Tab-separated table of C-alpha atoms in Angstrom:
chain	number	residue	atom	x	y	z
A	1072	MET	CA	-27.832	-39.341	39.472
A	1073	PRO	CA	-30.580	-41.334	37.731
A	1074	VAL	CA	-30.872	-41.323	33.952
A	1075	ILE	CA	-33.642	-38.881	32.990
A	1076	THR	CA	-35.380	-39.834	29.757
A	1077	CYS	CA	-38.810	-38.196	30.026
A	1078	ILE	CA	-41.012	-35.937	32.142
A	1079	GLU	CA	-42.316	-38.959	34.053
A	1080	ASP	CA	-38.774	-39.639	35.304
A	1081	LEU	CA	-38.672	-36.092	36.666
A	1082	ARG	CA	-42.084	-36.527	38.297
A	1083	VAL	CA	-40.977	-39.686	40.094
A	1084	LEU	CA	-37.798	-37.988	41.297
A	1085	ALA	CA	-39.715	-34.937	42.508
A	1086	GLN	CA	-42.119	-37.156	44.443
A	1087	LYS	CA	-39.138	-38.628	46.281
A	1088	ARG	CA	-37.422	-35.319	47.007
A	1089	VAL	CA	-40.251	-32.872	47.766
A	1090	PRO	CA	-42.263	-33.046	51.014
A	1091	LYS	CA	-45.609	-34.736	50.417
A	1092	ALA	CA	-47.750	-31.695	51.220
A	1093	PHE	CA	-45.984	-29.563	48.614
A	1094	TYR	CA	-45.746	-32.330	46.013
A	1095	ASP	CA	-49.471	-33.075	46.392
A	1096	TYR	CA	-50.275	-29.362	46.178
A	1097	ALA	CA	-48.697	-29.337	42.723
A	1098	ASP	CA	-50.000	-32.715	41.589
A	1099	SER	CA	-53.684	-32.667	42.504
A	1100	GLY	CA	-57.063	-31.817	41.061
A	1101	SER	CA	-60.360	-30.841	42.625
A	1102	TYR	CA	-62.939	-33.312	43.954
A	1103	THR	CA	-62.642	-36.637	42.030
A	1104	GLU	CA	-59.736	-35.323	39.906
A	1105	GLY	CA	-61.667	-36.497	36.832
A	1106	THR	CA	-60.910	-33.387	34.771
A	1107	TYR	CA	-57.277	-33.470	35.911
A	1108	ARG	CA	-56.934	-37.009	34.512
A	1109	ALA	CA	-58.933	-36.203	31.360
A	1110	ASN	CA	-56.483	-33.475	30.389
A	1111	SER	CA	-53.702	-36.038	29.910
A	1112	ASP	CA	-55.899	-38.961	28.823
A	1113	ASP	CA	-57.542	-37.031	25.992
A	1114	LEU	CA	-54.172	-35.826	24.722
A	1115	ALA	CA	-52.888	-39.408	24.749
A	1116	ALA	CA	-55.932	-40.540	22.760
A	1117	LEU	CA	-54.922	-38.349	19.816
A	1118	LYS	CA	-52.814	-40.354	17.373
A	1119	LEU	CA	-50.106	-38.988	15.127
A	1120	ARG	CA	-49.930	-39.730	11.411
A	1121	GLN	CA	-46.576	-41.269	10.469
A	1122	ARG	CA	-45.156	-40.121	7.121
A	1123	VAL	CA	-42.065	-41.368	5.270
A	1124	ALA	CA	-39.735	-40.418	2.394
A	1125	ILE	CA	-40.220	-36.689	2.984
A	1126	ASN	CA	-37.227	-34.365	3.286
A	1127	VAL	CA	-37.268	-33.240	6.911
A	1128	ASP	CA	-33.672	-32.024	7.161
A	1129	GLN	CA	-32.951	-28.765	9.011
A	1130	ARG	CA	-36.123	-28.639	11.081
A	1131	SER	CA	-37.192	-25.663	13.186
A	1132	THR	CA	-39.272	-25.581	16.359
A	1133	ALA	CA	-38.931	-21.790	16.656
A	1134	THR	CA	-41.941	-19.487	16.405
A	1135	THR	CA	-43.431	-16.446	18.139
A	1136	MET	CA	-45.947	-15.961	20.961
A	1137	ILE	CA	-47.604	-12.507	21.035
A	1138	GLY	CA	-44.741	-11.290	18.862
A	1139	GLU	CA	-41.972	-12.602	21.113
A	1140	LYS	CA	-39.482	-15.032	19.607
A	1141	VAL	CA	-39.473	-18.450	21.295
A	1142	THR	CA	-37.336	-21.517	20.634
A	1143	MET	CA	-40.497	-23.643	20.716
A	1144	PRO	CA	-44.203	-22.834	21.217
A	1145	VAL	CA	-43.991	-23.288	24.984
A	1146	ALA	CA	-44.167	-20.862	27.896
A	1147	ILE	CA	-43.815	-21.743	31.564
A	1148	ALA	CA	-47.210	-21.229	33.166
A	1149	PRO	CA	-47.769	-19.359	36.424
A	1150	THR	CA	-47.728	-21.733	39.390
A	1151	GLY	CA	-48.327	-20.857	43.031
A	1152	LEU	CA	-45.879	-21.702	45.832
A	1153	THR	CA	-43.234	-22.674	43.272
A	1154	GLY	CA	-40.494	-21.780	45.736
A	1155	MET	CA	-41.672	-24.603	47.993
A	1156	GLN	CA	-40.763	-27.229	45.387
A	1157	TRP	CA	-37.153	-26.029	45.474
A	1158	ALA	CA	-35.793	-23.070	47.409
A	1159	ASN	CA	-36.116	-19.827	45.409
A	1160	GLY	CA	-37.720	-21.901	42.676
A	1161	GLU	CA	-39.276	-19.016	40.748
A	1162	MET	CA	-35.900	-17.351	40.338
A	1163	LEU	CA	-34.283	-20.596	39.192
A	1164	GLY	CA	-37.124	-21.336	36.786
A	1165	ALA	CA	-36.896	-17.869	35.267
A	1166	ILE	CA	-33.151	-18.209	34.776
A	1167	ALA	CA	-33.522	-21.587	33.056
A	1168	ALA	CA	-36.352	-20.325	30.830
A	1169	GLU	CA	-34.407	-17.250	29.765
A	1170	LYS	CA	-31.331	-19.284	28.862
A	1171	PHE	CA	-33.463	-21.700	26.844
A	1172	GLY	CA	-35.434	-19.011	25.046
A	1173	VAL	CA	-38.980	-19.546	26.307
A	1174	PRO	CA	-41.157	-17.167	28.365
A	1175	PHE	CA	-41.462	-17.505	32.128
A	1176	THR	CA	-44.646	-16.437	33.934
A	1177	LEU	CA	-44.484	-15.431	37.599
A	1178	SER	CA	-47.588	-16.088	39.684
A	1179	THR	CA	-49.145	-13.546	42.022
A	1180	MET	CA	-48.939	-16.315	44.649
A	1181	SER	CA	-45.229	-16.912	44.216
A	1182	ILE	CA	-42.661	-17.288	46.974
A	1183	CYS	CA	-40.108	-15.119	45.176
A	1184	SER	CA	-41.318	-11.613	44.367
A	1185	ILE	CA	-41.523	-9.728	41.082
A	1186	GLU	CA	-38.433	-7.819	42.157
A	1187	ASP	CA	-36.580	-11.034	43.066
A	1188	VAL	CA	-37.113	-12.482	39.602
A	1189	ALA	CA	-36.230	-9.198	37.911
A	1190	SER	CA	-32.934	-9.186	39.825
A	1191	VAL	CA	-31.755	-12.467	38.257
A	1192	THR	CA	-33.034	-12.052	34.690
A	1193	THR	CA	-31.869	-9.870	31.828
A	1194	LYS	CA	-34.896	-10.210	29.549
A	1195	PRO	CA	-38.540	-9.391	30.309
A	1196	PHE	CA	-40.668	-12.106	31.898
A	1197	TRP	CA	-44.464	-12.273	32.198
A	1198	PHE	CA	-46.514	-11.622	35.317
A	1199	GLN	CA	-49.771	-13.391	36.208
A	1200	LEU	CA	-52.445	-11.441	38.027
A	1201	TYR	CA	-55.270	-12.588	40.268
A	1202	VAL	CA	-57.977	-9.981	40.741
A	1203	MET	CA	-58.388	-9.240	44.441
A	1204	ARG	CA	-61.206	-7.400	46.180
A	1205	ASP	CA	-58.667	-4.724	47.088
A	1206	ARG	CA	-58.372	-3.009	43.708
A	1207	GLY	CA	-55.751	-0.679	45.120
A	1208	PHE	CA	-53.517	-3.672	45.753
A	1209	VAL	CA	-54.249	-4.970	42.246
A	1210	LYS	CA	-53.183	-1.628	40.817
A	1211	SER	CA	-49.986	-1.716	42.881
A	1212	LEU	CA	-49.128	-5.174	41.524
A	1213	ILE	CA	-49.615	-3.908	37.980
A	1214	GLU	CA	-47.344	-0.937	38.680
A	1215	ARG	CA	-44.666	-3.241	40.119
A	1216	ALA	CA	-44.875	-5.462	37.034
A	1217	LYS	CA	-44.427	-2.383	34.860
A	1218	ALA	CA	-41.435	-1.261	36.930
A	1219	ALA	CA	-39.892	-4.717	36.481
A	1220	LYS	CA	-40.394	-4.314	32.712
A	1221	CYS	CA	-42.611	-7.398	32.417
A	1222	SER	CA	-43.564	-7.760	28.755
A	1223	ALA	CA	-47.026	-9.284	29.244
A	1224	LEU	CA	-49.712	-9.560	31.893
A	1225	VAL	CA	-51.456	-12.932	32.234
A	1226	LEU	CA	-54.871	-12.463	33.804
A	1227	THR	CA	-56.289	-15.663	35.313
A	1228	LEU	CA	-60.094	-15.718	35.116
A	1229	ASP	CA	-61.065	-19.105	36.565
A	1230	LEU	CA	-60.061	-18.871	40.225
A	1231	GLN	CA	-62.420	-16.378	41.814
A	1232	ILE	CA	-63.953	-19.209	43.851
A	1233	LEU	CA	-61.414	-21.793	45.007
A	1234	GLY	CA	-62.055	-25.406	44.019
A	1235	GLN	CA	-61.611	-27.925	46.839
A	1236	ARG	CA	-58.627	-30.245	46.542
A	1237	HIS	CA	-58.999	-33.107	48.983
A	1238	LYS	CA	-55.263	-33.829	49.176
A	1239	ASP	CA	-54.537	-30.303	50.389
A	1240	LEU	CA	-57.031	-30.595	53.230
A	1241	LYS	CA	-55.642	-33.958	54.305
A	1242	ASN	CA	-52.077	-32.624	54.163
A	1243	GLY	CA	-52.869	-29.497	56.169
A	1244	MET	CA	-52.497	-27.189	53.153
A	1245	SER	CA	-55.451	-25.173	54.378
A	1246	VAL	CA	-55.922	-21.547	55.402
A	1247	PRO	CA	-54.106	-21.129	57.665
A	1248	PRO	CA	-51.713	-24.038	56.984
A	1249	LYS	CA	-51.650	-26.768	59.619
A	1250	LEU	CA	-48.488	-28.548	60.717
A	1251	THR	CA	-49.421	-32.203	61.277
A	1252	LEU	CA	-47.379	-35.028	62.769
A	1253	ALA	CA	-47.293	-36.698	59.356
A	1254	ASN	CA	-45.885	-33.504	57.825
A	1255	ILE	CA	-43.202	-33.230	60.492
A	1256	ILE	CA	-42.113	-36.839	59.912
A	1257	ASP	CA	-42.133	-36.306	56.154
A	1258	LEU	CA	-40.045	-33.127	56.400
A	1259	ALA	CA	-37.528	-34.988	58.555
A	1260	SER	CA	-37.175	-37.570	55.785
A	1261	LYS	CA	-36.243	-34.854	53.241
A	1262	PRO	CA	-33.079	-33.325	54.766
A	1263	ALA	CA	-31.710	-31.970	51.460
A	1264	TRP	CA	-34.974	-30.138	50.794
A	1265	ALA	CA	-35.071	-28.803	54.348
A	1266	LEU	CA	-31.460	-27.583	54.192
A	1267	ARG	CA	-32.162	-25.656	50.977
A	1268	ALA	CA	-35.381	-24.260	52.440
A	1269	LEU	CA	-33.487	-22.718	55.360
A	1270	SER	CA	-31.643	-20.372	53.004
A	1271	GLY	CA	-34.561	-19.701	50.663
A	1272	ARG	CA	-37.524	-17.347	50.749
A	1273	LYS	CA	-40.414	-18.622	52.858
A	1274	THR	CA	-43.450	-16.408	52.360
A	1275	PHE	CA	-45.560	-14.930	49.556
A	1276	GLY	CA	-43.019	-12.542	48.068
A	1277	ASN	CA	-45.495	-10.406	46.134
A	1278	LEU	CA	-47.639	-9.858	49.224
A	1279	ALA	CA	-45.253	-9.624	52.193
A	1280	GLY	CA	-44.563	-6.011	53.094
A	1281	HIS	CA	-47.334	-4.818	50.803
A	1282	VAL	CA	-50.364	-5.970	52.819
A	1283	LYS	CA	-51.015	-3.990	55.996
A	1284	GLY	CA	-50.906	-6.165	59.106
A	1285	ALA	CA	-50.040	-9.342	57.227
A	1286	ASP	CA	-46.420	-10.381	56.778
A	1287	GLY	CA	-46.166	-14.015	57.873
A	1288	ILE	CA	-47.325	-17.013	55.843
A	1289	LEU	CA	-50.303	-17.554	58.184
A	1290	THR	CA	-51.664	-14.009	58.085
A	1291	LEU	CA	-51.006	-13.682	54.365
A	1292	SER	CA	-52.814	-16.967	53.704
A	1293	LYS	CA	-55.855	-15.700	55.592
A	1294	TRP	CA	-55.774	-12.377	53.757
A	1295	THR	CA	-55.486	-14.047	50.365
A	1296	ALA	CA	-58.395	-16.408	51.053
A	1297	SER	CA	-60.598	-13.417	51.795
A	1298	GLN	CA	-59.471	-11.502	48.719
A	1299	PHE	CA	-60.405	-13.719	45.752
A	1300	ASP	CA	-63.259	-11.752	44.205
A	1301	PRO	CA	-66.357	-13.539	42.885
A	1302	THR	CA	-67.663	-10.260	41.437
A	1303	LEU	CA	-65.007	-10.271	38.702
A	1304	SER	CA	-66.586	-9.237	35.391
A	1305	TRP	CA	-65.597	-8.158	31.893
A	1306	ASP	CA	-65.799	-4.544	33.094
A	1307	ASP	CA	-62.964	-5.305	35.508
A	1308	ILE	CA	-60.949	-6.789	32.663
A	1309	ALA	CA	-61.389	-3.571	30.682
A	1310	TRP	CA	-60.160	-1.615	33.719
A	1311	ILE	CA	-57.112	-3.910	34.093
A	1312	LYS	CA	-56.294	-3.553	30.407
A	1313	GLU	CA	-56.395	0.227	30.799
A	1314	GLN	CA	-54.187	0.148	33.904
A	1315	TRP	CA	-51.676	-2.203	32.301
A	1316	GLY	CA	-51.447	-0.689	28.828
A	1317	GLY	CA	-49.340	-3.562	27.465
A	1318	LYS	CA	-49.860	-7.027	26.055
A	1319	LEU	CA	-52.637	-8.891	27.838
A	1320	ILE	CA	-53.247	-12.654	27.968
A	1321	LEU	CA	-56.520	-14.051	29.339
A	1322	LYS	CA	-56.127	-17.492	30.918
A	1323	GLY	CA	-58.941	-19.890	31.812
A	1324	ILE	CA	-61.138	-19.840	28.700
A	1325	LEU	CA	-62.980	-23.133	28.125
A	1326	ASP	CA	-66.209	-22.048	26.423
A	1327	VAL	CA	-66.770	-20.703	22.906
A	1328	GLU	CA	-69.008	-17.846	24.089
A	1329	ASP	CA	-66.382	-16.732	26.605
A	1330	ALA	CA	-63.746	-16.965	23.886
A	1331	LYS	CA	-65.770	-14.634	21.643
A	1332	ILE	CA	-66.111	-12.081	24.433
A	1333	ALA	CA	-62.390	-12.373	25.192
A	1334	ALA	CA	-61.481	-11.884	21.527
A	1335	ALA	CA	-63.550	-8.698	21.452
A	1336	SER	CA	-61.955	-7.391	24.658
A	1337	GLY	CA	-58.753	-6.245	22.999
A	1338	ALA	CA	-56.582	-8.904	24.646
A	1339	ASP	CA	-53.628	-10.262	22.689
A	1340	ALA	CA	-54.065	-13.975	23.455
A	1341	ILE	CA	-56.342	-16.377	25.278
A	1342	VAL	CA	-55.320	-19.600	26.989
A	1343	VAL	CA	-57.707	-22.544	26.667
A	1344	SER	CA	-57.402	-23.949	30.173
A	1345	ASN	CA	-59.351	-25.546	33.027
A	1346	HIS	CA	-56.676	-24.635	35.580
A	1347	GLY	CA	-55.127	-28.086	35.326
A	1348	GLY	CA	-58.320	-29.706	36.594
A	1349	ARG	CA	-57.910	-27.859	39.908
A	1350	GLN	CA	-61.158	-25.866	39.701
A	1351	LEU	CA	-64.343	-27.245	38.085
A	1352	ASP	CA	-64.114	-31.021	38.289
A	1353	GLY	CA	-66.339	-32.485	35.597
A	1354	ALA	CA	-65.416	-29.804	33.067
A	1355	VAL	CA	-64.194	-30.945	29.654
A	1356	SER	CA	-60.494	-31.438	29.068
A	1357	SER	CA	-58.653	-28.473	27.601
A	1358	ILE	CA	-57.751	-30.377	24.430
A	1359	SER	CA	-61.424	-31.256	23.878
A	1360	ALA	CA	-62.379	-27.581	24.076
A	1361	LEU	CA	-59.538	-26.309	21.874
A	1362	PRO	CA	-60.767	-27.012	18.305
A	1363	ALA	CA	-64.140	-25.264	18.646
A	1364	ILE	CA	-62.523	-22.214	20.240
A	1365	VAL	CA	-59.895	-22.020	17.501
A	1366	GLU	CA	-62.626	-22.252	14.864
A	1367	ALA	CA	-64.642	-19.496	16.564
A	1368	VAL	CA	-61.919	-16.909	17.252
A	1369	GLY	CA	-58.599	-18.155	15.878
A	1370	ASP	CA	-58.476	-15.488	13.174
A	1371	GLN	CA	-59.106	-12.678	15.691
A	1372	ILE	CA	-56.738	-13.489	18.561
A	1373	GLU	CA	-53.905	-15.877	19.367
A	1374	VAL	CA	-55.264	-19.044	20.951
A	1375	TRP	CA	-52.949	-20.943	23.295
A	1376	PHE	CA	-53.373	-24.226	25.113
A	1377	ASP	CA	-52.752	-25.359	28.692
A	1378	GLY	CA	-53.610	-28.623	30.446
A	1379	GLY	CA	-52.072	-32.078	30.628
A	1380	ILE	CA	-48.881	-31.470	28.641
A	1381	ARG	CA	-46.274	-34.018	29.654
A	1382	SER	CA	-44.197	-34.279	26.464
A	1383	GLY	CA	-43.144	-32.560	23.289
A	1384	GLN	CA	-45.651	-34.759	21.483
A	1385	ASP	CA	-48.442	-33.179	23.537
A	1386	VAL	CA	-47.224	-29.750	22.427
A	1387	LEU	CA	-47.263	-30.956	18.815
A	1388	LYS	CA	-50.836	-32.237	19.144
A	1389	ALA	CA	-52.062	-28.946	20.582
A	1390	VAL	CA	-50.416	-26.998	17.759
A	1391	ALA	CA	-51.947	-29.405	15.241
A	1392	LEU	CA	-55.382	-28.517	16.607
A	1393	GLY	CA	-54.751	-24.809	16.164
A	1394	ALA	CA	-52.897	-23.570	19.257
A	1395	LYS	CA	-50.306	-20.886	18.483
A	1396	GLY	CA	-48.559	-21.595	21.757
A	1397	THR	CA	-48.785	-23.705	24.901
A	1398	MET	CA	-48.198	-23.256	28.629
A	1399	ILE	CA	-46.772	-25.922	30.906
A	1400	GLY	CA	-47.294	-26.013	34.667
A	1401	ARG	CA	-46.912	-29.434	36.255
A	1402	ALA	CA	-44.064	-30.525	33.976
A	1403	PHE	CA	-42.226	-27.417	35.164
A	1404	LEU	CA	-42.968	-28.137	38.831
A	1405	TYR	CA	-41.886	-31.781	38.524
A	1406	SER	CA	-38.595	-30.757	36.953
A	1407	LEU	CA	-37.934	-28.043	39.513
A	1408	GLY	CA	-38.740	-30.312	42.451
A	1409	ALA	CA	-36.533	-33.030	41.004
A	1410	MET	CA	-33.356	-31.095	40.237
A	1411	GLY	CA	-33.811	-27.336	40.622
A	1412	GLU	CA	-32.603	-25.158	37.751
A	1413	ALA	CA	-30.838	-28.099	36.096
A	1414	GLY	CA	-34.111	-30.030	36.164
A	1415	VAL	CA	-35.991	-27.230	34.410
A	1416	THR	CA	-33.326	-27.069	31.722
A	1417	LYS	CA	-33.487	-30.851	31.328
A	1418	MET	CA	-37.277	-30.750	31.016
A	1419	LEU	CA	-37.144	-28.092	28.304
A	1420	GLU	CA	-34.472	-30.059	26.428
A	1421	ILE	CA	-36.636	-33.202	26.581
A	1422	MET	CA	-39.694	-31.285	25.389
A	1423	ARG	CA	-37.882	-29.787	22.413
A	1424	GLN	CA	-36.208	-33.064	21.463
A	1425	GLU	CA	-39.527	-34.934	21.562
A	1426	LEU	CA	-41.177	-32.151	19.559
A	1427	ASP	CA	-38.394	-32.136	16.969
A	1428	VAL	CA	-38.300	-35.917	16.469
A	1429	SER	CA	-42.090	-36.173	16.287
A	1430	MET	CA	-42.214	-33.379	13.709
A	1431	ALA	CA	-39.702	-35.283	11.583
A	1432	LEU	CA	-41.621	-38.553	11.770
A	1433	THR	CA	-44.855	-36.822	10.767
A	1434	GLY	CA	-43.141	-35.270	7.735
A	1435	THR	CA	-42.890	-31.706	9.044
A	1436	LYS	CA	-39.861	-29.396	8.908
A	1437	ASP	CA	-41.231	-26.233	10.507
A	1438	ILE	CA	-43.472	-25.947	13.562
A	1439	LYS	CA	-45.318	-23.121	11.804
A	1440	ASP	CA	-46.478	-25.620	9.156
A	1441	VAL	CA	-48.002	-28.043	11.665
A	1442	GLY	CA	-51.733	-28.536	11.291
A	1443	PRO	CA	-54.402	-31.223	11.532
A	1444	GLN	CA	-52.742	-33.085	8.658
A	1445	ILE	CA	-50.282	-34.633	11.160
A	1446	LEU	CA	-53.106	-36.290	13.139
A	1447	MET	CA	-54.933	-39.474	12.267
A	1448	ARG	CA	-58.584	-38.819	11.507
A	1449	ARG	CA	-60.922	-40.240	14.094
């Protein structure tokens, strides 16, 4: 077993262990991938302010996100096809998150179903919703999330038209998926992954059995591609809020005007996010958009951050710029693909340790006291 010191170690291990098509699906952006790279590059460009001779004994990374206690201001973001990184990956990720004390968000496009995840957890998790053309199906998903006692609904707003990711097309991750010779050879070179996959779930768990005439991965992929709804509007969001009746998080806000509308919608939190650079290539990085959005609506609604987080220091920087919480996607997928549940636990431990040490070296004892004072002025 290699020594794991950082998220990059987990990424490298995942790249070795996960078939290329599924690894690339997780680790790709749209078009030139410029926004994908900017998310991490712009975080790295922020410099921390070192302080000394300040009592930083007995530090705390604990806080709350929409009223829920968390051991650090981090939630696992919704990620599609998670169960293809490691068999039954959504269930394993939810277990690790619950044990560690951070929220887990299940994607609509997960391999394991809402009911699967509910069967292995003892505390409420969050469910992420894509708005489909079939509003009856949307309503049924909401009802299933209620039945599973999910404590928040995460509504993703920035994927009504799918951004093109060149790697997916080249790897055959199209609709329907294509099995290429290169994929077959690659799968043969990953026997441990293949052996686990045989015993794991293999289709879209939240869709199979609930979509008439579509049960297999091919037919469900076709159905899903036809269902993303470009007519989505704020009226639909009001309808979803009414159907759900619980805590609502709006993910995919990158513009101040959209943030103002979202804050007035009655939602409980917004996530400043560009979908990990997987949608509008050429959009600003999430961290670049964060300060103006916090200034505009931060006293009306919780503002969270998503995009490019690869360390506890990145979490600290986002909090310093006003985020009340963060969501991590790729770091979660790397850790799951590398080592399964143990990898997710390791990733969360690394994140918290990096956050804790960096707080100490910037003269901060409590995460709730972190602000722009810990950053060097530009």
